[in-house]
Amino acid sequence: MEVPVEVKKSNICDQGVFVKIAIPKGTVVRINDGREDQIIPLEEYNHTSKKQRKFLDEHGYWNKEETAMTFPRDEVKYFNHSCDPNVINDEGNGLDRDIAARDIAAGEELTYDYNIFLKNEEDRNHMRWMKCNCGAKPCKGVIAVED
């Protein structure tokens, strides 16, 4: 993480990531260079316990070919969904990074729109059951919805 954060209880879902200082719009929150990620091949994933797979499914994501799962080892695995996220992905200048979509107050929870991770209709169908608890004014009630 490029800004100071802490993981603590969230009103959205279990635990969340909260910024310790105010950060202005456009601030780089995280550089997605893989240095904090663990790659778990499908065969290894299939040999984990049901409890481990549930945790990996909640906090990791599959590559496009679905042959390996990426599991973040840093706090980003606790980013919760919001229909009005304050962190967005920016792949400008050849970098894959997450930036503040707006000014974020100290103590505020950092959130993504999980729809950025949906690569196809199968992904969308898998997440369609996930209820959204973000509480944002534009909340859609569920995570994966047709725009």
mmCIF file with all atom_site columns, C-alpha atoms in Angstrom:
data_model
loop_
_atom_site.group_PDB
_atom_site.id
_atom_site.type_symbol
_atom_site.label_atom_id
_atom_site.label_alt_id
_atom_site.label_comp_id
_atom_site.label_asym_id
_atom_site.label_entity_id
_atom_site.label_seq_id
_atom_site.pdbx_PDB_ins_code
_atom_site.Cartn_x
_atom_site.Cartn_y
_atom_site.Cartn_z
_atom_site.occupancy
_atom_site.B_iso_or_equiv
_atom_site.pdbx_formal_charge
_atom_site.auth_seq_id
_atom_site.auth_comp_id
_atom_site.auth_asym_id
_atom_site.auth_atom_id
_atom_site.pdbx_PDB_model_num
ATOM 1   C CA . MET A 1 1   ? 0.000   0.000   0.000   1.00 0.00 ? 1   MET A CA 1
ATOM 2   C CA . GLU A 1 2   ? 1.248   3.466   -0.845  1.00 0.00 ? 2   GLU A CA 1
ATOM 3   C CA . VAL A 1 3   ? -0.724  5.217   1.906   1.00 0.00 ? 3   VAL A CA 1
ATOM 4   C CA . PRO A 1 4   ? -0.941  4.347   5.617   1.00 0.00 ? 4   PRO A CA 1
ATOM 5   C CA . VAL A 1 5   ? -3.929  2.091   6.318   1.00 0.00 ? 5   VAL A CA 1
ATOM 6   C CA . GLU A 1 6   ? -5.325  -0.213  8.946   1.00 0.00 ? 6   GLU A CA 1
ATOM 7   C CA . VAL A 1 7   ? -7.641  -3.203  8.749   1.00 0.00 ? 7   VAL A CA 1
ATOM 8   C CA . LYS A 1 8   ? -10.539 -3.066  11.178  1.00 0.00 ? 8   LYS A CA 1
ATOM 9   C CA . LYS A 1 9   ? -14.252 -3.844  11.544  1.00 0.00 ? 9   LYS A CA 1
ATOM 10  C CA . SER A 1 10  ? -16.334 -2.536  8.665   1.00 0.00 ? 10  SER A CA 1
ATOM 11  C CA . ASN A 1 11  ? -20.015 -1.639  8.465   1.00 0.00 ? 11  ASN A CA 1
ATOM 12  C CA . ILE A 1 12  ? -20.018 -2.961  4.889   1.00 0.00 ? 12  ILE A CA 1
ATOM 13  C CA . CYS A 1 13  ? -18.724 -6.496  5.458   1.00 0.00 ? 13  CYS A CA 1
ATOM 14  C CA . ASP A 1 14  ? -16.679 -8.001  8.289   1.00 0.00 ? 14  ASP A CA 1
ATOM 15  C CA . GLN A 1 15  ? -13.324 -6.237  7.955   1.00 0.00 ? 15  GLN A CA 1
ATOM 16  C CA . GLY A 1 16  ? -12.298 -3.335  5.772   1.00 0.00 ? 16  GLY A CA 1
ATOM 17  C CA . VAL A 1 17  ? -9.303  -1.138  4.976   1.00 0.00 ? 17  VAL A CA 1
ATOM 18  C CA . PHE A 1 18  ? -9.327  2.355   6.454   1.00 0.00 ? 18  PHE A CA 1
ATOM 19  C CA . VAL A 1 19  ? -6.954  5.146   5.538   1.00 0.00 ? 19  VAL A CA 1
ATOM 20  C CA . LYS A 1 20  ? -5.106  6.719   8.479   1.00 0.00 ? 20  LYS A CA 1
ATOM 21  C CA . ILE A 1 21  ? -4.625  10.122  6.851   1.00 0.00 ? 21  ILE A CA 1
ATOM 22  C CA . ALA A 1 22  ? -6.634  12.298  4.494   1.00 0.00 ? 22  ALA A CA 1
ATOM 23  C CA . ILE A 1 23  ? -5.653  11.708  0.875   1.00 0.00 ? 23  ILE A CA 1
ATOM 24  C CA . PRO A 1 24  ? -6.512  13.946  -2.078  1.00 0.00 ? 24  PRO A CA 1
ATOM 25  C CA . LYS A 1 25  ? -8.151  12.817  -5.305  1.00 0.00 ? 25  LYS A CA 1
ATOM 26  C CA . GLY A 1 26  ? -5.632  11.206  -7.674  1.00 0.00 ? 26  GLY A CA 1
ATOM 27  C CA . THR A 1 27  ? -3.307  9.937   -4.930  1.00 0.00 ? 27  THR A CA 1
ATOM 28  C CA . VAL A 1 28  ? -1.819  6.514   -5.690  1.00 0.00 ? 28  VAL A CA 1
ATOM 29  C CA . VAL A 1 29  ? -3.223  4.136   -3.091  1.00 0.00 ? 29  VAL A CA 1
ATOM 30  C CA . ARG A 1 30  ? -1.609  0.916   -4.362  1.00 0.00 ? 30  ARG A CA 1
ATOM 31  C CA . ILE A 1 31  ? 0.668   -0.102  -7.224  1.00 0.00 ? 31  ILE A CA 1
ATOM 32  C CA . ASN A 1 32  ? -0.485  -3.420  -8.685  1.00 0.00 ? 32  ASN A CA 1
ATOM 33  C CA . ASP A 1 33  ? 2.883   -4.863  -9.637  1.00 0.00 ? 33  ASP A CA 1
ATOM 34  C CA . GLY A 1 34  ? 2.385   -8.341  -8.202  1.00 0.00 ? 34  GLY A CA 1
ATOM 35  C CA . ARG A 1 35  ? 4.966   -7.946  -5.455  1.00 0.00 ? 35  ARG A CA 1
ATOM 36  C CA . GLU A 1 36  ? 2.307   -8.459  -2.780  1.00 0.00 ? 36  GLU A CA 1
ATOM 37  C CA . ASP A 1 37  ? 0.440   -11.241 -4.583  1.00 0.00 ? 37  ASP A CA 1
ATOM 38  C CA . GLN A 1 38  ? 0.615   -15.006 -4.263  1.00 0.00 ? 38  GLN A CA 1
ATOM 39  C CA . ILE A 1 39  ? -0.210  -17.044 -7.376  1.00 0.00 ? 39  ILE A CA 1
ATOM 40  C CA . ILE A 1 40  ? -2.071  -20.265 -6.584  1.00 0.00 ? 40  ILE A CA 1
ATOM 41  C CA . PRO A 1 41  ? -2.288  -22.772 -9.466  1.00 0.00 ? 41  PRO A CA 1
ATOM 42  C CA . LEU A 1 42  ? -5.675  -24.466 -9.996  1.00 0.00 ? 42  LEU A CA 1
ATOM 43  C CA . GLU A 1 43  ? -4.283  -27.861 -8.928  1.00 0.00 ? 43  GLU A CA 1
ATOM 44  C CA . GLU A 1 44  ? -3.032  -26.420 -5.623  1.00 0.00 ? 44  GLU A CA 1
ATOM 45  C CA . TYR A 1 45  ? -6.339  -24.583 -5.095  1.00 0.00 ? 45  TYR A CA 1
ATOM 46  C CA . ASN A 1 46  ? -8.251  -27.832 -5.647  1.00 0.00 ? 46  ASN A CA 1
ATOM 47  C CA . HIS A 1 47  ? -6.247  -29.501 -2.856  1.00 0.00 ? 47  HIS A CA 1
ATOM 48  C CA . THR A 1 48  ? -7.043  -26.897 -0.212  1.00 0.00 ? 48  THR A CA 1
ATOM 49  C CA . SER A 1 49  ? -9.695  -27.401 2.438   1.00 0.00 ? 49  SER A CA 1
ATOM 50  C CA . LYS A 1 50  ? -13.248 -26.135 1.960   1.00 0.00 ? 50  LYS A CA 1
ATOM 51  C CA . LYS A 1 51  ? -12.587 -23.419 4.561   1.00 0.00 ? 51  LYS A CA 1
ATOM 52  C CA . GLN A 1 52  ? -9.399  -22.283 2.755   1.00 0.00 ? 52  GLN A CA 1
ATOM 53  C CA . ARG A 1 53  ? -11.163 -22.221 -0.630  1.00 0.00 ? 53  ARG A CA 1
ATOM 54  C CA . LYS A 1 54  ? -13.962 -20.064 0.837   1.00 0.00 ? 54  LYS A CA 1
ATOM 55  C CA . PHE A 1 55  ? -11.380 -17.549 2.111   1.00 0.00 ? 55  PHE A CA 1
ATOM 56  C CA . LEU A 1 56  ? -9.507  -17.580 -1.215  1.00 0.00 ? 56  LEU A CA 1
ATOM 57  C CA . ASP A 1 57  ? -12.763 -17.141 -3.177  1.00 0.00 ? 57  ASP A CA 1
ATOM 58  C CA . GLU A 1 58  ? -13.758 -14.169 -1.015  1.00 0.00 ? 58  GLU A CA 1
ATOM 59  C CA . HIS A 1 59  ? -10.388 -12.410 -1.214  1.00 0.00 ? 59  HIS A CA 1
ATOM 60  C CA . GLY A 1 60  ? -8.688  -13.607 -4.409  1.00 0.00 ? 60  GLY A CA 1
ATOM 61  C CA . TYR A 1 61  ? -9.465  -13.572 -8.113  1.00 0.00 ? 61  TYR A CA 1
ATOM 62  C CA . TRP A 1 62  ? -8.875  -15.891 -11.065 1.00 0.00 ? 62  TRP A CA 1
ATOM 63  C CA . ASN A 1 63  ? -6.729  -15.115 -14.083 1.00 0.00 ? 63  ASN A CA 1
ATOM 64  C CA . LYS A 1 64  ? -8.457  -14.846 -17.470 1.00 0.00 ? 64  LYS A CA 1
ATOM 65  C CA . GLU A 1 65  ? -7.782  -18.502 -18.318 1.00 0.00 ? 65  GLU A CA 1
ATOM 66  C CA . GLU A 1 66  ? -8.922  -19.623 -14.825 1.00 0.00 ? 66  GLU A CA 1
ATOM 67  C CA . THR A 1 67  ? -5.754  -21.707 -14.418 1.00 0.00 ? 67  THR A CA 1
ATOM 68  C CA . ALA A 1 68  ? -4.472  -19.805 -11.395 1.00 0.00 ? 68  ALA A CA 1
ATOM 69  C CA . MET A 1 69  ? -5.791  -17.594 -8.636  1.00 0.00 ? 69  MET A CA 1
ATOM 70  C CA . THR A 1 70  ? -4.151  -14.378 -7.535  1.00 0.00 ? 70  THR A CA 1
ATOM 71  C CA . PHE A 1 71  ? -4.315  -13.913 -3.801  1.00 0.00 ? 71  PHE A CA 1
ATOM 72  C CA . PRO A 1 72  ? -3.195  -10.514 -2.500  1.00 0.00 ? 72  PRO A CA 1
ATOM 73  C CA . ARG A 1 73  ? -0.990  -10.743 0.590   1.00 0.00 ? 73  ARG A CA 1
ATOM 74  C CA . ASP A 1 74  ? -1.432  -7.099  1.521   1.00 0.00 ? 74  ASP A CA 1
ATOM 75  C CA . GLU A 1 75  ? -4.431  -5.228  2.902   1.00 0.00 ? 75  GLU A CA 1
ATOM 76  C CA . VAL A 1 76  ? -6.137  -4.907  -0.500  1.00 0.00 ? 76  VAL A CA 1
ATOM 77  C CA . LYS A 1 77  ? -7.732  -8.312  0.089   1.00 0.00 ? 77  LYS A CA 1
ATOM 78  C CA . TYR A 1 78  ? -9.947  -6.554  2.654   1.00 0.00 ? 78  TYR A CA 1
ATOM 79  C CA . PHE A 1 79  ? -11.182 -3.809  0.308   1.00 0.00 ? 79  PHE A CA 1
ATOM 80  C CA . ASN A 1 80  ? -14.971 -3.985  0.291   1.00 0.00 ? 80  ASN A CA 1
ATOM 81  C CA . HIS A 1 81  ? -17.330 -3.257  -2.578  1.00 0.00 ? 81  HIS A CA 1
ATOM 82  C CA . SER A 1 82  ? -19.182 0.009   -2.987  1.00 0.00 ? 82  SER A CA 1
ATOM 83  C CA . CYS A 1 83  ? -21.522 1.113   -5.747  1.00 0.00 ? 83  CYS A CA 1
ATOM 84  C CA . ASP A 1 84  ? -19.854 4.533   -5.286  1.00 0.00 ? 84  ASP A CA 1
ATOM 85  C CA . PRO A 1 85  ? -16.190 3.536   -4.746  1.00 0.00 ? 85  PRO A CA 1
ATOM 86  C CA . ASN A 1 86  ? -13.523 5.946   -3.564  1.00 0.00 ? 86  ASN A CA 1
ATOM 87  C CA . VAL A 1 87  ? -10.697 3.935   -5.203  1.00 0.00 ? 87  VAL A CA 1
ATOM 88  C CA . ILE A 1 88  ? -10.507 3.186   -8.927  1.00 0.00 ? 88  ILE A CA 1
ATOM 89  C CA . ASN A 1 89  ? -8.043  1.318   -11.113 1.00 0.00 ? 89  ASN A CA 1
ATOM 90  C CA . ASP A 1 90  ? -5.847  3.441   -13.385 1.00 0.00 ? 90  ASP A CA 1
ATOM 91  C CA . GLU A 1 91  ? -3.666  1.766   -15.995 1.00 0.00 ? 91  GLU A CA 1
ATOM 92  C CA . GLY A 1 92  ? -2.289  5.030   -17.402 1.00 0.00 ? 92  GLY A CA 1
ATOM 93  C CA . ASN A 1 93  ? 1.400   5.597   -18.144 1.00 0.00 ? 93  ASN A CA 1
ATOM 94  C CA . GLY A 1 94  ? 1.964   1.838   -18.432 1.00 0.00 ? 94  GLY A CA 1
ATOM 95  C CA . LEU A 1 95  ? 1.317   1.343   -14.711 1.00 0.00 ? 95  LEU A CA 1
ATOM 96  C CA . ASP A 1 96  ? -1.449  -0.676  -13.121 1.00 0.00 ? 96  ASP A CA 1
ATOM 97  C CA . ARG A 1 97  ? -2.342  1.218   -9.991  1.00 0.00 ? 97  ARG A CA 1
ATOM 98  C CA . ASP A 1 98  ? -5.260  2.107   -7.787  1.00 0.00 ? 98  ASP A CA 1
ATOM 99  C CA . ILE A 1 99  ? -5.902  5.783   -7.159  1.00 0.00 ? 99  ILE A CA 1
ATOM 100 C CA . ALA A 1 100 ? -8.246  7.867   -5.028  1.00 0.00 ? 100 ALA A CA 1
ATOM 101 C CA . ALA A 1 101 ? -11.340 8.649   -7.123  1.00 0.00 ? 101 ALA A CA 1
ATOM 102 C CA . ARG A 1 102 ? -12.095 11.634  -4.895  1.00 0.00 ? 102 ARG A CA 1
ATOM 103 C CA . ASP A 1 103 ? -10.748 13.246  -1.735  1.00 0.00 ? 103 ASP A CA 1
ATOM 104 C CA . ILE A 1 104 ? -10.818 10.651  1.050   1.00 0.00 ? 104 ILE A CA 1
ATOM 105 C CA . ALA A 1 105 ? -11.042 11.674  4.703   1.00 0.00 ? 105 ALA A CA 1
ATOM 106 C CA . ALA A 1 106 ? -8.818  10.206  7.415   1.00 0.00 ? 106 ALA A CA 1
ATOM 107 C CA . GLY A 1 107 ? -10.570 7.185   8.918   1.00 0.00 ? 107 GLY A CA 1
ATOM 108 C CA . GLU A 1 108 ? -12.684 6.525   5.824   1.00 0.00 ? 108 GLU A CA 1
ATOM 109 C CA . GLU A 1 109 ? -12.953 3.000   4.437   1.00 0.00 ? 109 GLU A CA 1
ATOM 110 C CA . LEU A 1 110 ? -11.330 2.387   1.049   1.00 0.00 ? 110 LEU A CA 1
ATOM 111 C CA . THR A 1 111 ? -13.659 0.681   -1.440  1.00 0.00 ? 111 THR A CA 1
ATOM 112 C CA . TYR A 1 112 ? -13.679 -0.727  -4.989  1.00 0.00 ? 112 TYR A CA 1
ATOM 113 C CA . ASP A 1 113 ? -16.495 -1.412  -7.389  1.00 0.00 ? 113 ASP A CA 1
ATOM 114 C CA . TYR A 1 114 ? -16.118 -5.203  -7.671  1.00 0.00 ? 114 TYR A CA 1
ATOM 115 C CA . ASN A 1 115 ? -17.645 -5.087  -11.161 1.00 0.00 ? 115 ASN A CA 1
ATOM 116 C CA . ILE A 1 116 ? -14.154 -4.215  -12.479 1.00 0.00 ? 116 ILE A CA 1
ATOM 117 C CA . PHE A 1 117 ? -13.178 -7.837  -11.734 1.00 0.00 ? 117 PHE A CA 1
ATOM 118 C CA . LEU A 1 118 ? -15.992 -9.358  -13.799 1.00 0.00 ? 118 LEU A CA 1
ATOM 119 C CA . LYS A 1 119 ? -14.478 -10.528 -17.073 1.00 0.00 ? 119 LYS A CA 1
ATOM 120 C CA . ASN A 1 120 ? -17.421 -12.389 -18.563 1.00 0.00 ? 120 ASN A CA 1
ATOM 121 C CA . GLU A 1 121 ? -21.045 -13.427 -18.070 1.00 0.00 ? 121 GLU A CA 1
ATOM 122 C CA . GLU A 1 122 ? -19.994 -16.436 -15.972 1.00 0.00 ? 122 GLU A CA 1
ATOM 123 C CA . ASP A 1 123 ? -18.212 -14.105 -13.515 1.00 0.00 ? 123 ASP A CA 1
ATOM 124 C CA . ARG A 1 124 ? -21.279 -11.864 -13.449 1.00 0.00 ? 124 ARG A CA 1
ATOM 125 C CA . ASN A 1 125 ? -23.572 -14.834 -12.747 1.00 0.00 ? 125 ASN A CA 1
ATOM 126 C CA . HIS A 1 126 ? -21.252 -16.031 -9.975  1.00 0.00 ? 126 HIS A CA 1
ATOM 127 C CA . MET A 1 127 ? -21.409 -12.667 -8.187  1.00 0.00 ? 127 MET A CA 1
ATOM 128 C CA . ARG A 1 128 ? -25.077 -11.912 -8.900  1.00 0.00 ? 128 ARG A CA 1
ATOM 129 C CA . TRP A 1 129 ? -26.065 -13.496 -5.578  1.00 0.00 ? 129 TRP A CA 1
ATOM 130 C CA . MET A 1 130 ? -23.780 -11.194 -3.569  1.00 0.00 ? 130 MET A CA 1
ATOM 131 C CA . LYS A 1 131 ? -25.845 -8.659  -1.670  1.00 0.00 ? 131 LYS A CA 1
ATOM 132 C CA . CYS A 1 132 ? -24.404 -5.161  -1.520  1.00 0.00 ? 132 CYS A CA 1
ATOM 133 C CA . ASN A 1 133 ? -24.216 -3.481  1.886   1.00 0.00 ? 133 ASN A CA 1
ATOM 134 C CA . CYS A 1 134 ? -22.368 -0.342  0.833   1.00 0.00 ? 134 CYS A CA 1
ATOM 135 C CA . GLY A 1 135 ? -25.078 2.106   1.870   1.00 0.00 ? 135 GLY A CA 1
ATOM 136 C CA . ALA A 1 136 ? -24.146 4.549   -0.914  1.00 0.00 ? 136 ALA A CA 1
ATOM 137 C CA . LYS A 1 137 ? -26.930 6.668   -2.436  1.00 0.00 ? 137 LYS A CA 1
ATOM 138 C CA . PRO A 1 138 ? -26.531 4.937   -5.841  1.00 0.00 ? 138 PRO A CA 1
ATOM 139 C CA . CYS A 1 139 ? -26.495 1.431   -4.233  1.00 0.00 ? 139 CYS A CA 1
ATOM 140 C CA . LYS A 1 140 ? -27.875 -1.224  -6.597  1.00 0.00 ? 140 LYS A CA 1
ATOM 141 C CA . GLY A 1 141 ? -28.581 -3.774  -3.838  1.00 0.00 ? 141 GLY A CA 1
ATOM 142 C CA . VAL A 1 142 ? -26.439 -6.479  -5.429  1.00 0.00 ? 142 VAL A CA 1
ATOM 143 C CA . ILE A 1 143 ? -22.869 -6.435  -6.668  1.00 0.00 ? 143 ILE A CA 1
ATOM 144 C CA . ALA A 1 144 ? -23.155 -7.787  -10.208 1.00 0.00 ? 144 ALA A CA 1
ATOM 145 C CA . VAL A 1 145 ? -25.900 -6.067  -12.142 1.00 0.00 ? 145 VAL A CA 1
ATOM 146 C CA . GLU A 1 146 ? -26.420 -5.145  -15.755 1.00 0.00 ? 146 GLU A CA 1
ATOM 147 C CA . ASP A 1 147 ? -25.626 -1.493  -16.381 1.00 0.00 ? 147 ASP A CA 1
#
